[in-house]
XYZ file of C-alpha atoms in Angstrom:
569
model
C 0.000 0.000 0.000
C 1.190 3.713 -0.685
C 2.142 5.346 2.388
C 0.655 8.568 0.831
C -2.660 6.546 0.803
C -2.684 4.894 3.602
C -1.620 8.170 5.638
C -4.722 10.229 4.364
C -6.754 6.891 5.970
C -4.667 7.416 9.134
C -5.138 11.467 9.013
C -8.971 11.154 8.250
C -9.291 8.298 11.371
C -8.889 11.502 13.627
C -11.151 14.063 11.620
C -14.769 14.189 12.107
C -15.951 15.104 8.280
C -19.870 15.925 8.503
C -19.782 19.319 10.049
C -19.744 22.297 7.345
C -16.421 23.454 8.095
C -14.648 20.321 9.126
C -15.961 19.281 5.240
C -14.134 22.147 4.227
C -11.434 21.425 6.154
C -11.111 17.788 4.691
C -11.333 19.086 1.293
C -8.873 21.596 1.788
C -6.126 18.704 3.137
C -7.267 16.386 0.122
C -6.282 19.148 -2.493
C -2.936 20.089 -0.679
C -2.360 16.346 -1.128
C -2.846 16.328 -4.964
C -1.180 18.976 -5.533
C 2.292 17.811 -3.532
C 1.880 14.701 -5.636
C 1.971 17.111 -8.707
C -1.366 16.861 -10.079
C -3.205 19.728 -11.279
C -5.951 20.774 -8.266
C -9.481 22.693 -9.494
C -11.535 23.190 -6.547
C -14.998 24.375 -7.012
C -16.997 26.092 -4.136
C -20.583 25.282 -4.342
C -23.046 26.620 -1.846
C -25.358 23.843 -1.719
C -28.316 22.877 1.429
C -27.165 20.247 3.936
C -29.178 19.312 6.856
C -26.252 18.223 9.646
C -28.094 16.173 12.643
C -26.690 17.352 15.980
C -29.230 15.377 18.601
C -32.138 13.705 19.497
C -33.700 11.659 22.268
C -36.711 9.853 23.174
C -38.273 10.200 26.528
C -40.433 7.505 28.095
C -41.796 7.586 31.732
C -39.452 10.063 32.407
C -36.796 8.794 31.369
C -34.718 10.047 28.242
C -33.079 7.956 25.859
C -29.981 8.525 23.546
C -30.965 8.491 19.686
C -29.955 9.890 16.432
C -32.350 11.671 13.893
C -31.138 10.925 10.014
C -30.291 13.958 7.940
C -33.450 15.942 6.848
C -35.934 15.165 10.273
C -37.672 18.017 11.045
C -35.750 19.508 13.342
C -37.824 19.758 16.824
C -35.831 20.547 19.588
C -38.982 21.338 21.949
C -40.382 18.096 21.492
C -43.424 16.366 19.944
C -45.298 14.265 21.976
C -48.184 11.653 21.152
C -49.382 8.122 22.078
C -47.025 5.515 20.077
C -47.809 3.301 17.214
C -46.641 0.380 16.534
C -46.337 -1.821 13.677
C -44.323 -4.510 12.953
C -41.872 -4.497 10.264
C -40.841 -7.462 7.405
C -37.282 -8.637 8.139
C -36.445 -8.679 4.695
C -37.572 -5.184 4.180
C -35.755 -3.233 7.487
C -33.214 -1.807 4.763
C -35.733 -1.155 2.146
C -36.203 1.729 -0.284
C -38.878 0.681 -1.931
C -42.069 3.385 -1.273
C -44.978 0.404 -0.732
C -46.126 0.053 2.358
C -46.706 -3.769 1.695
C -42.989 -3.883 0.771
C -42.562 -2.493 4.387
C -45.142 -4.145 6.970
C -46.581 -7.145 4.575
C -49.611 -7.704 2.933
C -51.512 -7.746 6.520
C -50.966 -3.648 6.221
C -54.269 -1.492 5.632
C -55.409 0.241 2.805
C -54.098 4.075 3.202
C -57.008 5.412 4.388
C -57.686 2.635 7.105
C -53.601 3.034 8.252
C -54.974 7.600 7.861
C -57.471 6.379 10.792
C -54.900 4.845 12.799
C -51.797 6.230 12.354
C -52.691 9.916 12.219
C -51.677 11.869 15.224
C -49.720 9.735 16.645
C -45.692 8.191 16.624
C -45.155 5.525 14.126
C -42.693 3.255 15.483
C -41.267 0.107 13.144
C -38.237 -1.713 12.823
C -35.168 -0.475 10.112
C -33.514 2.308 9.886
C -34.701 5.703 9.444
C -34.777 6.028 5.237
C -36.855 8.158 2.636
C -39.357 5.868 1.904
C -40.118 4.642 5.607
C -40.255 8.755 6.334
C -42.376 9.473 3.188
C -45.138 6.431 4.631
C -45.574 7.780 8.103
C -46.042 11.525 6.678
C -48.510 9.947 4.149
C -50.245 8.209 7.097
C -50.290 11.880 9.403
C -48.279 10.332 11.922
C -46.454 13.690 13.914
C -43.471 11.608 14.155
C -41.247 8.359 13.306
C -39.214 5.745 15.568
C -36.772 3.564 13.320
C -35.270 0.723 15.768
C -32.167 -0.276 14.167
C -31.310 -4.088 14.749
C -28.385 -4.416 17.056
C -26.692 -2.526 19.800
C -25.715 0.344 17.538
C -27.273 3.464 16.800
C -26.958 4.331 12.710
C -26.747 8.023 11.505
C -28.730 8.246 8.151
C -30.876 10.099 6.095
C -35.152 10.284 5.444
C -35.421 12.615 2.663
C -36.520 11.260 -0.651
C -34.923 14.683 -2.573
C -31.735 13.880 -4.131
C -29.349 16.826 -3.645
C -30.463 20.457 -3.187
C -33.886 21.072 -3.936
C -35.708 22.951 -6.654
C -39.250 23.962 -7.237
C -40.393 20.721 -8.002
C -38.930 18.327 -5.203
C -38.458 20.922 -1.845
C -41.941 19.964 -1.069
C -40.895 16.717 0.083
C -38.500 17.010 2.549
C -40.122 15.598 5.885
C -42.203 17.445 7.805
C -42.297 15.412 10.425
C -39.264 14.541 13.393
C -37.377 11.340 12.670
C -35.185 9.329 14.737
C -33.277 6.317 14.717
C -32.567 4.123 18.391
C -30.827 0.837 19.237
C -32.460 -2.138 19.461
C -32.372 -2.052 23.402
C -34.648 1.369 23.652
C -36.691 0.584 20.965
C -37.739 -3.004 22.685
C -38.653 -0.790 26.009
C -40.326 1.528 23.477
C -42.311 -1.337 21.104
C -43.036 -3.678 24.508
C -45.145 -0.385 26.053
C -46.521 0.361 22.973
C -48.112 -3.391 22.206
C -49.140 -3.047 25.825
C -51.209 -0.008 25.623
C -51.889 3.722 25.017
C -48.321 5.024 25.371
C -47.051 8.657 25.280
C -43.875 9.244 24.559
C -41.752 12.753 23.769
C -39.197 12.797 21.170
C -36.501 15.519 20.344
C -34.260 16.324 17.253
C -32.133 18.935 16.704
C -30.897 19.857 13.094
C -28.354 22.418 11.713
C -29.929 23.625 8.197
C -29.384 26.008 5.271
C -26.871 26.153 2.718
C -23.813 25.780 3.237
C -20.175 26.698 0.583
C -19.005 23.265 0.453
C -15.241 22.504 -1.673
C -15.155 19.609 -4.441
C -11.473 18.851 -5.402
C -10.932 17.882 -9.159
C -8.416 16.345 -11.257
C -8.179 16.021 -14.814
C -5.768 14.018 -15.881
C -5.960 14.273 -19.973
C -5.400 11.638 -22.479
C -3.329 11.968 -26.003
C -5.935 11.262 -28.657
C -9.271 12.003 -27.328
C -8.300 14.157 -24.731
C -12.672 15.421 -24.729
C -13.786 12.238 -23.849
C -13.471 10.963 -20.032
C -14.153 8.133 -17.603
C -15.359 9.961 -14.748
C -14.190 8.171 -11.266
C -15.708 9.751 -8.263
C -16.380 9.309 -4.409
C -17.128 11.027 -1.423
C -15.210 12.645 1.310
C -18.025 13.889 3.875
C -18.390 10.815 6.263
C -20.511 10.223 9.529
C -17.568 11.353 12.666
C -14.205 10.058 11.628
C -16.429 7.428 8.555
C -12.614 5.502 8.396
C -14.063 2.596 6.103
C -17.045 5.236 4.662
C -15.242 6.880 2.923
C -11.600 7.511 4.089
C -10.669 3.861 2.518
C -12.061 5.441 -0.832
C -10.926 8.787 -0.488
C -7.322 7.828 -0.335
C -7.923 4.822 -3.473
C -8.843 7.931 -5.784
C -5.956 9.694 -4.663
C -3.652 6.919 -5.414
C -5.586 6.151 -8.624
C -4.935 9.732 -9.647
C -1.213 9.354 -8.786
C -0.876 6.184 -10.944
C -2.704 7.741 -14.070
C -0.834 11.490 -13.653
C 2.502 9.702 -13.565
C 1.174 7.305 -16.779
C -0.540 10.511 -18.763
C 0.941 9.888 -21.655
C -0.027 6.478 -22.229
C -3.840 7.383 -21.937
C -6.006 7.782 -25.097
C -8.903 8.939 -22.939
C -8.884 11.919 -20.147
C -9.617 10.190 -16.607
C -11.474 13.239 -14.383
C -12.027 12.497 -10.332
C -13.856 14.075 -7.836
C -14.517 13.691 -4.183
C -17.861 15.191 -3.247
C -18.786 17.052 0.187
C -22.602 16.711 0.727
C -22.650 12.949 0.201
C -24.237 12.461 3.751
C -26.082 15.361 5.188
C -27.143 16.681 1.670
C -28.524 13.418 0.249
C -25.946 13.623 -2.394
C -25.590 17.572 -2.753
C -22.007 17.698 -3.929
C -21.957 14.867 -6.934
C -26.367 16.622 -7.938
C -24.600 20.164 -8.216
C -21.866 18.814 -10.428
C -24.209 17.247 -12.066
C -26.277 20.335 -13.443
C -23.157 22.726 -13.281
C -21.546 20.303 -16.148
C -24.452 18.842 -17.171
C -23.936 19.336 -20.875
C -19.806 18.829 -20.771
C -20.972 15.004 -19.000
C -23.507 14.542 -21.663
C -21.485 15.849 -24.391
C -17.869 13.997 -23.325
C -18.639 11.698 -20.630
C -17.863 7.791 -21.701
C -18.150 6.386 -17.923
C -18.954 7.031 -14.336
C -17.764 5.179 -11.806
C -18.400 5.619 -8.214
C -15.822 4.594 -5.354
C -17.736 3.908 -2.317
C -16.231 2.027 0.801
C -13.317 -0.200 -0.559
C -10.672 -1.428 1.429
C -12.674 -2.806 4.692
C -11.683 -5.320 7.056
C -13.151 -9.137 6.167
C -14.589 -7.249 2.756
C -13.059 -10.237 0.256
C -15.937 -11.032 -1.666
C -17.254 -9.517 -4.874
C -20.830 -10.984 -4.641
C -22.871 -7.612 -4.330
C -21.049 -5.734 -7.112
C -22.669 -2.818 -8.896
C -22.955 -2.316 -12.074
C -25.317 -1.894 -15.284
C -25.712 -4.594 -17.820
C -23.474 -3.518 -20.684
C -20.507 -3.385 -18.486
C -20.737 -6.508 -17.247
C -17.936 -8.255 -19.128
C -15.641 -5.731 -18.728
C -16.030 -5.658 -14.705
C -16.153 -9.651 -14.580
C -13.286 -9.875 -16.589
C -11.280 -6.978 -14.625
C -12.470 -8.759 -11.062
C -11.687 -12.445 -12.157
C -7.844 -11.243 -12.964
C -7.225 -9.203 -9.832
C -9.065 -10.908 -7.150
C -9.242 -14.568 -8.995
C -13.500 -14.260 -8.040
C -16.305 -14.236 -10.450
C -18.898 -11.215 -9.353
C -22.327 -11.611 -8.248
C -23.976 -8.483 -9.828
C -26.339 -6.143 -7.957
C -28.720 -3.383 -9.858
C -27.491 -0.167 -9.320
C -29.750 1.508 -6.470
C -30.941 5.106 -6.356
C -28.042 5.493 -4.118
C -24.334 6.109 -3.520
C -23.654 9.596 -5.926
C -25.433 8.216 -8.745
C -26.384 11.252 -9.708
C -25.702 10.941 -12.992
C -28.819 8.576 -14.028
C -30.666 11.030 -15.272
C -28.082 12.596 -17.859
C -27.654 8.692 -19.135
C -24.488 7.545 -18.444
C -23.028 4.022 -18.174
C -22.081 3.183 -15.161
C -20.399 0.648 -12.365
C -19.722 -0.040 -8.977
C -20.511 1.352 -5.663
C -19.781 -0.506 -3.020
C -17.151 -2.947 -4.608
C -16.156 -5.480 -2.023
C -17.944 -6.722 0.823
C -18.037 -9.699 3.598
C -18.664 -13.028 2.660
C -22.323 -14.267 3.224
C -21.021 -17.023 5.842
C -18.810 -14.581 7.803
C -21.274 -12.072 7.774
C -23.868 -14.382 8.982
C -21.238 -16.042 11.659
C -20.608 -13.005 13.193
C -24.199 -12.350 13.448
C -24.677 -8.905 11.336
C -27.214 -7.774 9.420
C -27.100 -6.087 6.328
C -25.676 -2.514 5.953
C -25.230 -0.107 3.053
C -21.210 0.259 3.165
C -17.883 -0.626 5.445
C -17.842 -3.987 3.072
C -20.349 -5.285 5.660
C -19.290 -4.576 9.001
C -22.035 -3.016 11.175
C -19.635 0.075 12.138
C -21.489 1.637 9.139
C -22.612 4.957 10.085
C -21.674 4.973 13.596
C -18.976 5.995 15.585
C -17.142 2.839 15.635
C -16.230 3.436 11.758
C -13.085 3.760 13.122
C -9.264 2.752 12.006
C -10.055 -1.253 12.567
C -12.552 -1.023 9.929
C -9.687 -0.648 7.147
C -7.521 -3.334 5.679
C -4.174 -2.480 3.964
C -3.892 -5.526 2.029
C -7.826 -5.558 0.676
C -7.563 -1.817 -0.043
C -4.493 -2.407 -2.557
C -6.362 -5.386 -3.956
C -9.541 -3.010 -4.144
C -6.897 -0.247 -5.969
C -6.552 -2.574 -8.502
C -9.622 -3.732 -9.639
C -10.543 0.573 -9.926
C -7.176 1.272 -11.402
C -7.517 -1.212 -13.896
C -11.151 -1.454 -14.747
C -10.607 2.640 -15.350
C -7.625 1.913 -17.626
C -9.675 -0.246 -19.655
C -12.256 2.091 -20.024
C -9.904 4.875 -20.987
C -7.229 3.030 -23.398
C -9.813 0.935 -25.393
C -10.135 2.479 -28.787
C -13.614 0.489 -28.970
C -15.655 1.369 -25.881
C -16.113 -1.742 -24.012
C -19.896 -1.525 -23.689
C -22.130 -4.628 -24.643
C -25.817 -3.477 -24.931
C -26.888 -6.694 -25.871
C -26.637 -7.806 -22.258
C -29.183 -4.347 -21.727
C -31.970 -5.651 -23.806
C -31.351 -9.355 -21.897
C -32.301 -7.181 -18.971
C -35.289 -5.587 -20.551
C -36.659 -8.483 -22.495
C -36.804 -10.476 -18.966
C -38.279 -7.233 -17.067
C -41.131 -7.024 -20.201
C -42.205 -10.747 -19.711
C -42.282 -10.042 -16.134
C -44.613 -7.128 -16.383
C -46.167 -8.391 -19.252
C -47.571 -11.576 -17.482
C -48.744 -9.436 -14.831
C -50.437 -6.733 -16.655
C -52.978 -9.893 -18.148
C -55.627 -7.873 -20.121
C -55.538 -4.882 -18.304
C -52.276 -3.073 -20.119
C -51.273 -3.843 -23.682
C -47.529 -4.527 -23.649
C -46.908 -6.173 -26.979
C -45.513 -2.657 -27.860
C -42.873 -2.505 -25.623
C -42.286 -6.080 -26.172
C -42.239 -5.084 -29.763
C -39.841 -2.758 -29.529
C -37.211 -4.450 -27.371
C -36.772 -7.570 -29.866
C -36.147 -4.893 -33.031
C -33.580 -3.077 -30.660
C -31.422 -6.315 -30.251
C -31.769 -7.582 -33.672
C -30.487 -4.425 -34.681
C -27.679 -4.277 -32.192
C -26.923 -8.258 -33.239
C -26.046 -6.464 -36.848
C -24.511 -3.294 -35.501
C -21.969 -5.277 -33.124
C -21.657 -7.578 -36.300
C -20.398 -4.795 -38.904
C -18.071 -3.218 -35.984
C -16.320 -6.662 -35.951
C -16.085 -6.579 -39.505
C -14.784 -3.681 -39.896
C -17.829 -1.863 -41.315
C -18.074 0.629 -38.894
C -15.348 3.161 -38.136
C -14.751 3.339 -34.383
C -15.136 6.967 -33.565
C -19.015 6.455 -35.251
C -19.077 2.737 -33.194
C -18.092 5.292 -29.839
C -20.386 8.271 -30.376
C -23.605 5.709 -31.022
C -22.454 3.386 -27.718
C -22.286 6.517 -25.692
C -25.621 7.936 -27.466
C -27.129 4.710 -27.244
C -27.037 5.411 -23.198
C -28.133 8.642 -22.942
C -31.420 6.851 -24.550
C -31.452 3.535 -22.552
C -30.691 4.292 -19.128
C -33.164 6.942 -18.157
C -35.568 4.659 -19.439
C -34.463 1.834 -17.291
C -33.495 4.129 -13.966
C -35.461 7.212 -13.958
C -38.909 7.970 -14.689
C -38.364 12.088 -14.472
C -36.789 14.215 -17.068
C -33.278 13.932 -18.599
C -31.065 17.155 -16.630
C -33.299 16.724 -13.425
C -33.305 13.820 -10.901
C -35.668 11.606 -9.711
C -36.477 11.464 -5.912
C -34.188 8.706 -3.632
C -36.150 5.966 -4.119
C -34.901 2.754 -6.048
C -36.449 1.946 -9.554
C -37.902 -1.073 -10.654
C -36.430 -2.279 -14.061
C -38.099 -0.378 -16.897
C -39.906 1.921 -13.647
C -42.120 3.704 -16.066
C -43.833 0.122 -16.473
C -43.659 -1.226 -12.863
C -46.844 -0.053 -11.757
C -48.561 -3.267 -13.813
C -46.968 -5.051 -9.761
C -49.232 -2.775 -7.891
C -52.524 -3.169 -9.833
C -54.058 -6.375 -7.745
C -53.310 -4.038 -4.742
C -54.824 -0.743 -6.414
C -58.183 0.576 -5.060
C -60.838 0.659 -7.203
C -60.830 4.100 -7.412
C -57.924 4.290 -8.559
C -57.259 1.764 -11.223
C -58.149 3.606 -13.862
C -55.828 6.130 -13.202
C -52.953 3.741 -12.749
C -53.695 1.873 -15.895
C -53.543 5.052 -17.814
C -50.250 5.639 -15.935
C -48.920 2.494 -17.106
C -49.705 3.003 -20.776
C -48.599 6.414 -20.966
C -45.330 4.503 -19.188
C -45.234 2.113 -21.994
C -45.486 4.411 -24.973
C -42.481 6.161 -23.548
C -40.871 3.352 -23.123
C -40.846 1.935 -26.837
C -40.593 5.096 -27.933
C -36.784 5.160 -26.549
C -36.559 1.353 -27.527
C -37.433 2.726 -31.166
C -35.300 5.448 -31.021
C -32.279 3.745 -29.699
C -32.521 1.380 -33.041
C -32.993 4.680 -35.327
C -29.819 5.801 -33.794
C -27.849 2.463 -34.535
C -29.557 2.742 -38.306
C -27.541 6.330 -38.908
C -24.283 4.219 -38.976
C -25.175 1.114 -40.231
């Protein structure tokens, strides 16, 4: 390992990085950094809104208990008080995002407006962690207030906002409006027990630093020799939760040896590589990577090849590659790059509405997040549950995210894989993109929906649509291998052909905005066909015109994207 990287692990295990100006601070040192390695430092100076969580509590009986409210609670440091609620929580859900209720509590859950009659008023209390879409339930519900009992001994710092990055017009409205907080599984038994017992008051506090803040992004370009425009775009965060050693120091200081490897190797890259670490990531939902996201919005959708984010590498037991991120048509390149450095085969995982994907929207190709993580068996011997980061280890998002969390040996095998996955990316005259293995994806998401839509929704459109897309890719990766297609016109439709695809498979708002913090279904502008056995009657009319306003818009990209590959065939 670098001592240079390993030292900015070491120097960020004694720097609390969620505060304003200790972010500042951070990205001050990591730019003084860069620069003594030589590398050419831009750092921009956003103001962007952060919403930094300084306490809470919950007081039963008297007695007050230690808690933490997530990023974005309303911040009520006079108290709310009300009788609790309780409902009972699916296991397999306590880390969802999805918005259902039934996704949440099970199918045993009430219609809205019988949970309205019972909720409102009062303290929702449930097992999980405090996220958006638990938040954006107990608001819909009218509770005055939400208990998330996280499963172990520790107390997790989070977020419950479903708007990703500062807000505009359209998405400020749904920040909570209601306190949140998160407790340990010891309070929230005392808590739950009263509750199932009876009519139970209880009081709970949060206090909440808000507004917008100047936050600094360092940058890098590092430019290549022939198409010195185009870039792979490696990025990461530096904000963490106190001293966050294994989320994000680990990653903080594997971009800063990745950018020492490719400034010292410039001149053998045909691509430019540019990285950025991104303040915000925690207590803005995101705010750092969403502002560079519309600030260069047209430079990423103009020049941008890849984005890949570098989230939590480098943790202690985190030797398995059986959760790894990534979209469909970069699948052989990651497998490929993973199986030669770590001698695995990858598991892949959807890419969630998560982790600095901010770029979605824009259309950009994209892979990992969290890269390595604890084997299922060790994970399960040890007796933790899942987590979003720290390669597994339950010190996510607590204070015990602390210097044992990293691992020398996995971080440099962690290096690696980035270093050389990014190399790929950037010295392959071809683009190594495969969106064959993208219309696998949607043809087995349209049979899914199709079979559930029965009569009610008319697929055979979409359907349609995505078989004429892959016979025409068959032809188009056909003439490239023959020689029938020059590459720069091969490169220019492979990056077009995901500015098309991927909103339609990610996002269901507008290309340049972003869609709230709530994972997608594949195809999301189609998903609704799930929910109709659960729709009230009511409403089904409006969600089966929802759904086939969905569909049109959905072959209508599958039809463009095969007009596009007709231009150069």
């Amino acid at each position: 390992m670098p001592e240079h990287a390993w030292d900015l692990v070491t120097t960020f295990a004694g720097r609390e990085r969620w505060r304003p100006e200790d972010v500042n601070s951070a990205g001050e040192l990591i730019g003084a950094r860069l620069r003594a390695l030589g590398l050419p430092v831009v750092i921009h100076r956003p103001t962007v809104a952060l919403s930094i969580p300084l306490s809470a509590s919950v007081t039963l009986d008297g007695e007050e208990m230690f808690a933490k409210p997530p990023s974005s609670s309303k911040s009520c440091p006079e108290g709310v008080s009300a009788e609790l609620f309780y409902i009972p929580a699916n296991k397999s859900s306590l880390r969802s995002y999805n918005k259902k209720a039934i996704a949440f509590f099970g199918e045993g859950v009430g219609t809205d407006d019988e949970m309205r009659a019972r909720v409102a008023g009062k303290i929702l209390i449930t097992e999980g962690f405090g996220n958006p879409a638990l938040a954006a339930i107990a608001m819909e519900w009218g509770a005055v207030g939400l208990i998330a009992v996280n499963p172990g001994v520790d107390t997790h710092w989070g977020t419950c906002t479903t708007v990703w990055g500062s807000p505009d017009l359209d998405d400020f409205g749904r920040k909570p409006t209601i306190p949140v907080i998160a407790v340990n599984k010891l309070v929230g038994g005392k808590l739950i027990e009263r509750a199932k017992a009876g009519a139970t008051t209880a009081t709970i506090k949060t206090e909440m630093q808000e507004g917008w803040f100047e936050q600094a992004i360092p940058t890098v370009e590092i430019p290549g020799t022939v198409e010195a425009e185009k870039f792979v775009f490696l990025h990461g965060h530096y904000d963490s939760w106190d001293v966050g050693v294994g989320d994000n120091a680990t990653g903080d200081a594997a971009m800063l040896e990745i950018a020492r490897a490719l400034w010292e190797n410039r001149d053998k890259l045909y691509r430019s590589v540019r990285i950025a670490w991104w303040p915000g990531h925690s207590t803005g939902r995101y705010a750092g990577s969403t502002w560079y996201s519309d600030a260069f919005a047209l430079d990423l959708d103009e020049n941008c090849v890849m984005q890949i984010n570098c989230d939590s590498p480098g943790c202690r037991w985190a030797t398995s590659y059986h959760a790894t991120t990534a979209m469909p048509e970069t699948f052989a390149l990651v497998k490929d790059v993973i199986e030669k450095v770590a001698g695995q085969t990858p598991i892949f995982d959807r890419p969630h509405q998560a982790g600095d994907y901010s770029f979605n929207n824009i259309g950009i190709s994209s892979f990992f997040m969290l890269s390595s993580t604890m084997p299922d068996d060790l994970r399960a011997e040890k007796g933790y549950y899942a987590v979003s980061g720290c390669g597994g280890n339950i010190a996510w998002h607590t204070e015990n995210d602390t210097m044992d969390i990293a691992d020398k040996d996995i971080l440099m095998t962690d290096i690696k894989i980035y270093l050389d996955a990014i190399w790929r990316v950037a010295n392959t005259p071809l683009l190594p993109v495969d969106w064959r293995e993208t219309t696998k994806e949607f043809a087995a998401s349209a049979a899914t929906y199709t079979k559930a839509a029965g009569d009610a929704v008319d697929l055979s459109a979409v359907v349609s649509s995505i078989k004429a897309l892959d016979d025409q890719l068959a032809a188009f990766y056909a003439a490239i291998a023959a020689g029938a297609i020059a590459t720069p016109d091969a490169n220019e439709v492979l990056m077009r052909l995901a500015r098309i695809l991927i909103p339609v498979n990610y996002t269901t708002a507008p290309r340049f905005t972003h869609d709230p913090a709530i994972t997608r279904a594949p195809l999301p502008l189609i998903e609704k066909v799930i929910d109709l056995p659960h729709v009230p009657e009511a409403l089904y009319p409006i969600t089966v015109n929802q759904i086939i306003r969905g569909a049109n818009r959905t072959a209508g990209a599958m039809r463009e994207a095969t007009r596009l590959i007709k231009t150069v065939m």
